């Protein structure tokens, strides 16, 4: 049965309670931390050797689509009524709007150590101790909007700049690609500092704290953010005449990206699926 993913600002009190309840149950069982570990393991940058699947590569979108599906499957084993909501950050743009409410993700981190002290994922509840991390922190941290060096969430216009690009991705298929929907959405811009963070990356920066690095999955907002990114991929597909994943075939031996990226019909580790098999989600879930 096809299920729906909803805008987080439209969830009922019962839907919020059930989503939070299922997350806490996965955490309690240790399953949640496996997702954090997988994301840390696949956090490979351009500058490193080897295959890049999750970031700075064409498969950024299908990799995270499958990652969300795995989490969602685990959540639905706990409670079959649950799906991952999406956070439309072009509309809900303040540190007190959805999803930062006490009945869902809780609010901002406190001054000083940035510890989240409200909502179900506050350290004091005892239900959300961070065990897999790239630092030694054990509590969830946030720095919404980064008040000491303010950064804004991306706007609808920033998003439009990505959505209007007719190519899925383009050479050199990494974080320096100037053309292509994928990198404009993933958000590796030219230059340094604030202006170089676009769309997806800029949202990670705006949330701050745990959302900054490879262990960003420790903040449950990760899933809501990536559900919106996933929805934007479908919106982009429905707008263009050639919406297929690129590259269609692997870069030739001897070229810079040979063996470093996944082509349309190649396996996308750690899963036994290809980008081609992940391009259409409508048989599994729909966005409303
Ligand atoms: Cu990621
Ligand atoms: Cu991300």
Coordinates of C-alpha atoms and ligand atoms in Angstrom, one line a residue:
X1 CA 0.0 0.0 0.0
X2 CA 1.3 3.4 -1.0
X3 CA 1.5 5.7 2.0
X4 CA 1.9 9.5 2.3
X5 CA 4.6 11.8 3.7
X6 CA 3.1 15.0 5.1
X7 CA 4.2 18.6 5.6
X8 CA 5.4 18.7 9.2
X9 CA 3.4 21.9 9.8
X10 CA 0.1 20.0 9.1
X11 CA 0.6 17.0 11.5
X12 CA -2.0 16.5 14.2
X13 CA -1.1 16.1 17.8
X14 CA -1.6 12.3 17.6
X15 CA 0.6 12.1 14.4
X16 CA 3.4 14.0 16.2
X17 CA 3.1 11.8 19.2
X18 CA 3.3 8.6 17.2
X19 CA 6.3 9.8 15.1
X20 CA 8.2 10.8 18.2
X21 CA 7.2 7.6 20.0
X22 CA 8.5 5.4 17.1
X23 CA 11.9 7.4 17.0
X24 CA 12.4 6.9 20.7
X25 CA 11.6 3.2 20.4
X26 CA 14.3 2.8 17.7
X27 CA 16.7 4.7 19.8
X28 CA 15.9 2.5 22.8
X29 CA 16.6 -0.7 20.8
X30 CA 19.9 0.6 19.4
X31 CA 18.6 0.6 15.9
X32 CA 18.7 4.4 15.6
X33 CA 22.5 4.5 16.3
X34 CA 23.1 2.1 13.4
X35 CA 21.7 4.8 11.1
X36 CA 24.1 7.3 12.6
X37 CA 27.0 4.9 12.1
X38 CA 26.1 4.3 8.5
X39 CA 26.0 8.0 7.7
X40 CA 29.3 8.6 9.4
X41 CA 30.8 5.7 7.4
X42 CA 29.5 7.1 4.1
X43 CA 30.6 10.7 4.7
X44 CA 33.4 10.7 2.1
X45 CA 34.5 14.0 0.6
X46 CA 35.9 14.9 -2.9
X47 CA 39.4 15.1 -1.5
X48 CA 39.4 11.6 -0.2
X49 CA 40.2 8.5 -2.3
X50 CA 37.6 5.9 -3.4
X51 CA 34.0 5.8 -4.3
X52 CA 31.7 8.6 -3.1
X53 CA 28.0 7.6 -2.9
X54 CA 26.2 9.8 -0.3
X55 CA 27.7 13.3 -0.7
X56 CA 29.5 15.4 -3.3
X57 CA 28.4 13.0 -6.0
X58 CA 25.4 12.4 -8.4
X59 CA 24.0 9.7 -6.1
X60 CA 23.5 12.2 -3.2
X61 CA 19.8 12.0 -4.0
X62 CA 19.1 8.3 -4.5
X63 CA 21.5 7.4 -1.6
X64 CA 19.5 9.6 0.9
X65 CA 16.2 8.4 -0.6
X66 CA 17.1 4.8 0.2
X67 CA 18.5 5.8 3.6
X68 CA 15.2 7.5 4.5
X69 CA 13.3 4.5 3.2
X70 CA 15.3 2.2 5.6
X71 CA 14.6 4.5 8.6
X72 CA 10.9 4.7 7.6
X73 CA 10.7 0.9 7.3
X74 CA 12.1 0.6 10.8
X75 CA 9.7 3.2 12.2
X76 CA 6.8 1.5 10.5
X77 CA 7.7 -1.8 12.1
X78 CA 7.2 0.0 15.4
X79 CA 4.1 1.8 14.3
X80 CA 2.6 1.2 10.9
X81 CA 0.8 4.5 10.9
X82 CA 4.0 6.5 10.9
X83 CA 5.9 8.1 8.0
X84 CA 8.7 10.7 7.8
X85 CA 7.2 14.2 7.6
X86 CA 9.0 16.9 5.6
X87 CA 10.1 20.3 6.7
X88 CA 9.6 23.0 4.0
X89 CA 12.2 25.5 5.2
X90 CA 11.1 28.0 2.6
X91 CA 7.9 28.4 4.6
X92 CA 8.7 27.5 8.2
X93 CA 11.7 29.8 8.8
X94 CA 12.0 30.7 12.4
X95 CA 13.5 29.0 15.5
X96 CA 10.0 28.7 17.0
X97 CA 8.0 27.5 14.0
X98 CA 7.4 23.9 13.0
X99 CA 9.3 21.5 13.6
X100 CA 10.9 23.2 16.6
X101 CA 8.0 22.8 19.0
X102 CA 8.0 21.0 22.4
X103 CA 5.6 18.3 21.1
X104 CA 7.9 17.4 18.2
X105 CA 11.6 18.1 17.9
X106 CA 12.0 20.5 20.8
X107 CA 13.7 23.9 20.4
X108 CA 17.0 25.6 20.1
X109 CA 20.1 24.8 22.1
X110 CA 20.8 26.9 25.2
X111 CA 23.5 29.5 25.3
X112 CA 27.0 28.3 26.1
X113 CA 27.1 24.6 25.4
X114 CA 24.2 24.6 22.8
X115 CA 22.4 21.7 24.6
X116 CA 18.8 21.1 23.6
X117 CA 16.8 21.3 26.8
X118 CA 13.2 21.2 25.6
X119 CA 11.1 18.5 23.9
X120 CA 11.4 14.7 23.7
X121 CA 15.1 14.7 22.6
X122 CA 16.4 16.8 25.4
X123 CA 19.3 15.1 27.3
X124 CA 17.6 15.3 30.7
X125 CA 14.7 13.0 29.5
X126 CA 17.3 10.2 29.4
X127 CA 15.9 9.0 26.1
X128 CA 18.4 10.6 23.7
X129 CA 21.9 10.0 24.7
X130 CA 24.3 10.3 21.7
X131 CA 26.5 7.3 21.4
X132 CA 27.8 7.5 17.8
X133 CA 29.5 10.8 17.2
X134 CA 32.4 12.5 15.5
X135 CA 33.1 14.5 18.7
X136 CA 32.8 13.3 22.3
X137 CA 29.4 15.1 22.9
X138 CA 26.7 12.9 24.4
X139 CA 23.8 15.5 24.3
X140 CA 22.0 16.9 21.3
X141 CA 23.1 20.4 20.3
X142 CA 21.6 23.1 18.1
X143 CA 22.4 26.7 17.2
X144 CA 19.4 27.7 15.1
X145 CA 20.2 30.7 12.9
X146 CA 23.7 31.0 14.4
X147 CA 22.9 34.2 16.3
X148 CA 26.6 35.2 16.7
X149 CA 27.2 35.0 13.0
X150 CA 23.7 35.0 11.5
X151 CA 22.9 32.9 8.5
X152 CA 19.4 32.7 6.9
X153 CA 17.6 29.6 5.6
X154 CA 17.5 29.3 1.8
X155 CA 14.7 31.1 0.2
X156 CA 12.2 30.0 -2.5
X157 CA 14.4 32.0 -5.0
X158 CA 17.5 30.1 -3.9
X159 CA 15.6 26.8 -4.5
X160 CA 14.3 28.0 -7.9
X161 CA 17.9 28.6 -9.1
X162 CA 18.4 24.8 -8.5
X163 CA 15.0 23.6 -9.8
X164 CA 15.3 25.4 -13.1
X165 CA 18.5 23.7 -14.2
X166 CA 17.5 21.1 -16.8
X167 CA 20.3 18.7 -16.2
X168 CA 20.3 16.3 -13.3
X169 CA 24.1 16.6 -12.8
X170 CA 27.1 17.6 -14.8
X171 CA 30.9 17.1 -15.0
X172 CA 33.0 16.9 -13.0
X173 CA 30.3 15.2 -11.0
X174 CA 31.6 16.4 -7.6
X175 CA 31.2 19.4 -5.3
X176 CA 32.7 21.8 -7.9
X177 CA 30.1 21.1 -10.6
X178 CA 28.8 24.5 -11.7
X179 CA 25.8 23.2 -13.6
X180 CA 23.3 20.5 -12.7
X181 CA 20.3 20.3 -10.3
X182 CA 22.1 17.9 -7.9
X183 CA 25.0 20.1 -6.9
X184 CA 22.9 23.3 -6.9
X185 CA 20.5 21.5 -4.5
X186 CA 23.2 19.8 -2.4
X187 CA 24.7 23.2 -2.2
X188 CA 28.4 23.3 -2.6
X189 CA 29.0 26.8 -4.0
X190 CA 32.2 28.5 -5.2
X191 CA 34.1 30.7 -2.7
X192 CA 34.4 30.7 1.0
X193 CA 32.1 31.4 4.0
X194 CA 28.4 31.9 4.2
X195 CA 27.6 32.6 0.6
X196 CA 29.2 29.3 -0.5
X197 CA 26.6 27.3 1.4
X198 CA 23.5 26.8 -0.6
X199 CA 20.1 25.0 -0.2
X200 CA 20.6 21.6 1.4
X201 CA 24.0 22.5 2.9
X202 CA 22.8 25.9 4.1
X203 CA 20.0 24.3 6.1
X204 CA 22.6 22.0 7.9
X205 CA 24.5 25.2 8.8
X206 CA 21.4 27.1 9.9
X207 CA 20.5 24.3 12.4
X208 CA 24.1 24.0 13.5
X209 CA 25.3 21.9 16.4
X210 CA 24.9 18.2 15.7
X211 CA 23.7 18.9 12.2
X212 CA 27.1 20.2 11.1
X213 CA 29.0 17.0 10.3
X214 CA 28.9 13.3 9.5
X215 CA 26.9 12.5 12.7
X216 CA 24.1 14.9 11.7
X217 CA 21.6 12.0 11.9
X218 CA 21.8 12.4 15.7
X219 CA 19.4 15.3 15.3
X220 CA 16.0 13.8 14.1
X221 CA 15.5 17.0 12.0
X222 CA 17.9 15.3 9.6
X223 CA 15.1 13.1 8.3
X224 CA 12.6 16.0 7.9
X225 CA 15.2 18.0 6.1
X226 CA 16.1 15.2 3.8
X227 CA 12.4 14.3 3.1
X228 CA 12.0 17.8 1.7
X229 CA 15.2 17.4 -0.4
X230 CA 13.7 14.1 -1.6
X231 CA 10.4 15.8 -2.5
X232 CA 12.3 18.5 -4.4
X233 CA 13.9 15.8 -6.5
X234 CA 10.4 14.7 -7.6
X235 CA 9.3 18.2 -8.3
X236 CA 12.4 18.7 -10.4
X237 CA 11.7 15.5 -12.4
X238 CA 8.2 16.6 -13.2
X239 CA 9.4 19.9 -14.6
X240 CA 11.9 18.8 -17.1
X241 CA 11.9 16.9 -20.4
X242 CA 15.0 14.8 -19.6
X243 CA 14.8 14.1 -15.9
X244 CA 16.9 11.0 -15.9
X245 CA 19.8 10.4 -13.4
X246 CA 23.2 11.3 -14.8
X247 CA 25.7 10.0 -15.6
X248 CA 24.0 7.2 -17.6
X249 CA 27.3 5.4 -18.0
X250 CA 30.4 5.2 -15.8
X251 CA 33.4 7.6 -16.5
X252 CA 36.0 6.0 -18.7
X253 CA 39.2 4.5 -17.1
X254 CA 41.9 7.1 -16.9
X255 CA 39.5 9.9 -16.2
X256 CA 39.4 11.7 -12.8
X257 CA 36.0 10.4 -11.7
X258 CA 36.5 6.8 -12.8
X259 CA 35.7 4.5 -9.9
X260 CA 34.7 7.5 -7.8
X261 CA 31.0 7.9 -8.6
X262 CA 28.0 5.6 -9.3
X263 CA 26.4 5.7 -12.8
X264 CA 22.7 5.1 -13.5
X265 CA 22.8 1.3 -13.7
X266 CA 25.6 0.6 -11.2
X267 CA 25.1 -0.6 -7.7
X268 CA 24.8 2.0 -5.0
X269 CA 26.6 0.8 -1.8
X270 CA 25.7 -0.2 0.8
X271 CA 22.5 -1.2 -0.9
X272 CA 21.7 -3.7 -3.6
X273 CA 20.0 -1.1 -5.8
X274 CA 20.9 1.2 -8.6
X275 CA 20.1 4.9 -9.0
X276 CA 17.8 3.8 -11.9
X277 CA 15.7 1.7 -9.4
X278 CA 15.4 4.6 -7.0
X279 CA 14.3 7.3 -9.5
X280 CA 10.5 6.8 -8.9
X281 CA 9.1 6.6 -5.4
X282 CA 5.4 6.7 -6.3
X283 CA 4.9 3.0 -5.9
X284 CA 6.0 3.3 -2.2
X285 CA 5.0 6.7 -0.9
X286 CA 3.6 10.0 -2.1
X287 CA 4.0 13.6 -0.9
X288 CA 1.0 15.6 0.2
Ligands
LIG1 CU1 24.0 12.8 4.3
LIG2 CU1 22.1 16.5 4.5

